[in-house]
Short mmCIF file of N, CA and C in Angstrom, two decimals:
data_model
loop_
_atom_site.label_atom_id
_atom_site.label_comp_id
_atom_site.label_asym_id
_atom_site.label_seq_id
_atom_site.Cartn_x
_atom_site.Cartn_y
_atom_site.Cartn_z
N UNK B 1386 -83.35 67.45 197.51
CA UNK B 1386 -82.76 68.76 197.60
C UNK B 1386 -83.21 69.38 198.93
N UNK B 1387 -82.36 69.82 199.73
CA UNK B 1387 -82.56 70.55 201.08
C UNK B 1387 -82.95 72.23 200.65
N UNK B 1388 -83.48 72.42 201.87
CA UNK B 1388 -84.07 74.06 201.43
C UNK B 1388 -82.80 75.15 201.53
N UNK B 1389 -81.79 74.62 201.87
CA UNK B 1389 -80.43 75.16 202.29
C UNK B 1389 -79.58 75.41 201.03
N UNK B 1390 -79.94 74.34 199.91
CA UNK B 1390 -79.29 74.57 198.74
C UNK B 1390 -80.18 75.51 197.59
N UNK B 1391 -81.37 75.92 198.24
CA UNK B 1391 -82.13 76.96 197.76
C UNK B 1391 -81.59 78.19 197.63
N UNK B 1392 -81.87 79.54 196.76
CA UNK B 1392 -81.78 80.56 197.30
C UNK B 1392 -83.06 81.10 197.03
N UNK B 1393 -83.59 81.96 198.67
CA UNK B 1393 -84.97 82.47 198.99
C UNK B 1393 -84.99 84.03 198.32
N UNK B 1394 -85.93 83.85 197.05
CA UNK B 1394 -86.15 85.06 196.51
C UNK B 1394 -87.36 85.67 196.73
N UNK B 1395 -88.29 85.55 197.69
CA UNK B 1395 -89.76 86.09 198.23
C UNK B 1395 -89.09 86.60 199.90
N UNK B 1396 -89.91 86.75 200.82
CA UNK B 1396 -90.10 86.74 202.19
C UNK B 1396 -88.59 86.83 203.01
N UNK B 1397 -88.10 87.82 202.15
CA UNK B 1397 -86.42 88.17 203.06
C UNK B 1397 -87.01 90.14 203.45
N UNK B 1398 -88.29 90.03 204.02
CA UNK B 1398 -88.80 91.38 204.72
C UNK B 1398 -89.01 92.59 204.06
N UNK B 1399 -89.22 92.16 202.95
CA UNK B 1399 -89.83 93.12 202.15
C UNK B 1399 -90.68 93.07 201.08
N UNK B 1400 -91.64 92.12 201.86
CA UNK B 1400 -93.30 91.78 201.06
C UNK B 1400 -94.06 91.36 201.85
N UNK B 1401 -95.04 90.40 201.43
CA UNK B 1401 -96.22 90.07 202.10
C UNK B 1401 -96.06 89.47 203.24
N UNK B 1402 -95.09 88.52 203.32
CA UNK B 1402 -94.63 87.81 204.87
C UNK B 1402 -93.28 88.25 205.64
N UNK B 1403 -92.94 88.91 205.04
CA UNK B 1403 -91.43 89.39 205.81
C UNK B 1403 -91.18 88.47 205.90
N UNK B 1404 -90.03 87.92 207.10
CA UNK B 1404 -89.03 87.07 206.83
C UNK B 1404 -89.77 85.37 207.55
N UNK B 1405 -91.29 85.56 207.64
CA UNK B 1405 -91.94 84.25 208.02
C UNK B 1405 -91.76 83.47 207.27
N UNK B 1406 -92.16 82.10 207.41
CA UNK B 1406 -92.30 80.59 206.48
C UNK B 1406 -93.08 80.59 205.65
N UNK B 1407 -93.50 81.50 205.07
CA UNK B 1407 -95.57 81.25 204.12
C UNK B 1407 -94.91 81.47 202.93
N UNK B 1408 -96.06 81.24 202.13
CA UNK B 1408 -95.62 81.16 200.28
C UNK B 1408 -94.21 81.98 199.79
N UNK B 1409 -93.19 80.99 199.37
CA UNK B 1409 -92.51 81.81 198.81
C UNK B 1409 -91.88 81.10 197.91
N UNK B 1410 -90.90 81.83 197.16
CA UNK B 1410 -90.42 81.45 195.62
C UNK B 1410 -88.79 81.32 195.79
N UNK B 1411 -88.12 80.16 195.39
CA UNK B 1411 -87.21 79.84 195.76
C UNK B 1411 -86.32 79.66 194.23
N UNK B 1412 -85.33 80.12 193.98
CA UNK B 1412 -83.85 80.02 192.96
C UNK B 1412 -83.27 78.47 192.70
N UNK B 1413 -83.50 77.30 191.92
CA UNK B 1413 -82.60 76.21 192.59
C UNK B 1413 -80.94 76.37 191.56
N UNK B 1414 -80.12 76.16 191.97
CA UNK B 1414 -78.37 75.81 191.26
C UNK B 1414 -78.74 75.85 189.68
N UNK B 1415 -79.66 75.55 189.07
CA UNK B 1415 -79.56 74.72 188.16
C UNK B 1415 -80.60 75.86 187.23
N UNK B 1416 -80.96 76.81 187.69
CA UNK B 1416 -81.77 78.13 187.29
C UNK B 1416 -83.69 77.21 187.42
N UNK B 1417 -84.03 77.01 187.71
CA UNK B 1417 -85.65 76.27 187.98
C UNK B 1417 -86.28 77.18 189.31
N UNK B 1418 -87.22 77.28 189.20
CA UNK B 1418 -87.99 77.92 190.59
C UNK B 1418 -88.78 76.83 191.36
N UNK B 1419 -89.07 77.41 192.49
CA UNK B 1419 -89.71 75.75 193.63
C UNK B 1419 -90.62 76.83 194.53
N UNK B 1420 -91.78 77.12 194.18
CA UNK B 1420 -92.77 77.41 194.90
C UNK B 1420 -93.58 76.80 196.20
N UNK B 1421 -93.57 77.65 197.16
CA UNK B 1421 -94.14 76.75 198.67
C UNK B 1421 -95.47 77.81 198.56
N UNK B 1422 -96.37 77.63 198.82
CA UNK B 1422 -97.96 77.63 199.40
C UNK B 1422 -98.54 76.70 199.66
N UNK B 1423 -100.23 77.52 199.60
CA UNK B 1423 -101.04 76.67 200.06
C UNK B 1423 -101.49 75.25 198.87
N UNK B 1424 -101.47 74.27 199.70
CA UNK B 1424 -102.33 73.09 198.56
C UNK B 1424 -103.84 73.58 198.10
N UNK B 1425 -103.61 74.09 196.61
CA UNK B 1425 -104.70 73.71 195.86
C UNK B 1425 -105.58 73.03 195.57
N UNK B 1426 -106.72 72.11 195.14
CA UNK B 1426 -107.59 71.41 194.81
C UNK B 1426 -108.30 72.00 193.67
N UNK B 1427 -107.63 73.04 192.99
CA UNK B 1427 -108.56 73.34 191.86
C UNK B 1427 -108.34 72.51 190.70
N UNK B 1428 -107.57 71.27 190.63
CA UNK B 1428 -107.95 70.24 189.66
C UNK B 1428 -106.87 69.32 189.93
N UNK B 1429 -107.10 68.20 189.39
CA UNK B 1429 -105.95 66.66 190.34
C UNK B 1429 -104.74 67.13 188.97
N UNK B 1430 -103.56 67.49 189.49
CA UNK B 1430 -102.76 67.50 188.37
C UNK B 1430 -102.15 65.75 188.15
N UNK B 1431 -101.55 65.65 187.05
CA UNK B 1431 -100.67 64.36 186.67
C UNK B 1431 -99.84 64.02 187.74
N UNK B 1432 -99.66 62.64 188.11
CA UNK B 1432 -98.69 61.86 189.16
C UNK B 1432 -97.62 62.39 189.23
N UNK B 1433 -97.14 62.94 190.57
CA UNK B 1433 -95.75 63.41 190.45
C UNK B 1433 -95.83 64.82 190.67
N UNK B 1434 -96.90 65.66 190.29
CA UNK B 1434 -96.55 66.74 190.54
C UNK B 1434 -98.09 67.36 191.34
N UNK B 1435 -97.82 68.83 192.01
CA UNK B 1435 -98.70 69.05 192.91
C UNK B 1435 -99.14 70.50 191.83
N UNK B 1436 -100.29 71.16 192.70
CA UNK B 1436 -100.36 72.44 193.20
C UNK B 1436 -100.24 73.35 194.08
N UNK B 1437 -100.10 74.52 193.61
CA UNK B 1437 -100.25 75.37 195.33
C UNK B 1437 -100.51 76.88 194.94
N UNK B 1438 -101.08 77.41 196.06
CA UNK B 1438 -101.63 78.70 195.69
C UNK B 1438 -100.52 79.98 196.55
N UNK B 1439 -100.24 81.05 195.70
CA UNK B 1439 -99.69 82.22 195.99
C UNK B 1439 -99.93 83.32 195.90
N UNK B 1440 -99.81 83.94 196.54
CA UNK B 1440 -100.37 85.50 196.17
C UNK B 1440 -100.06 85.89 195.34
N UNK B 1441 -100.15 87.13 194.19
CA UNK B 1441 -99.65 87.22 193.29
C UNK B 1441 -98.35 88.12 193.34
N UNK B 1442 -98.37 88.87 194.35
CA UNK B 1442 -97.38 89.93 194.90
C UNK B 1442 -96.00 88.98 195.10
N UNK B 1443 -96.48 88.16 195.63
CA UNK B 1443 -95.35 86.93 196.01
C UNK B 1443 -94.64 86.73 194.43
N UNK B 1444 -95.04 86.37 193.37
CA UNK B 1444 -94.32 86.69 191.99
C UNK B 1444 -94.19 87.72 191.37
N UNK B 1445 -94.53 88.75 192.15
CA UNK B 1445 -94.49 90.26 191.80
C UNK B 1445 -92.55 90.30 192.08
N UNK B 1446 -92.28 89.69 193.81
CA UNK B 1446 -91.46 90.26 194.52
C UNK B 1446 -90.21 89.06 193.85
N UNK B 1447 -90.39 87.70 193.73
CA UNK B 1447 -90.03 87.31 192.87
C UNK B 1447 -89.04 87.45 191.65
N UNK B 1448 -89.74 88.55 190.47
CA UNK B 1448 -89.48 88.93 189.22
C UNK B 1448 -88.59 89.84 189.35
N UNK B 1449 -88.79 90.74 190.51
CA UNK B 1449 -88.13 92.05 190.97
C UNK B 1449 -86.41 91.60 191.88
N UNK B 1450 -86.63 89.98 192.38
CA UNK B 1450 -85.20 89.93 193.03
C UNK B 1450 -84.42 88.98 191.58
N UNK B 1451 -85.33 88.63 190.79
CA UNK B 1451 -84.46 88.05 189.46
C UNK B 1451 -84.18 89.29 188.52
N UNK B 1452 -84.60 90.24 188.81
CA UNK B 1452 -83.97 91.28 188.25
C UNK B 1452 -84.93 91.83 186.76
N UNK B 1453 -86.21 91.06 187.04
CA UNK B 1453 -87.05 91.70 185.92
C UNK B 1453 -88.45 92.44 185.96
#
């Protein structure tokens, strides 16, 4: 999946990064969310899948463009 078939619901300039590249929370077609931050190490998750760390404002701003 390209980041193009995303829609960007964090960092469109009216939160913690404005319209920069850093942690943000993404919409995919199919209703699922796809979080970008920092890599975590606070514990090895199962094969296949990662961690990553976000501010919390970042799912503050999030909840508020899904409309809750």
């Amino acid at each position: 999946m390209a980041r193009e078939e995303l829609t960007r619901l964090t960092g469109n300039g009216n939160g913690t990064c404005g319209d920069e590249d850093c942690p943000n929370v993404y919409l995919t077609a199919d209703g699922s969310l796809v979080i970008q931050g920092s890599l975590s190490e606070a514990f090895t998750p199962p094969p296949g899948e990662g961690l990553v760390e976000i501010p919390a404002e970042v799912l503050r701003e999030a909840a508020r463009a899904l409309g809750r």
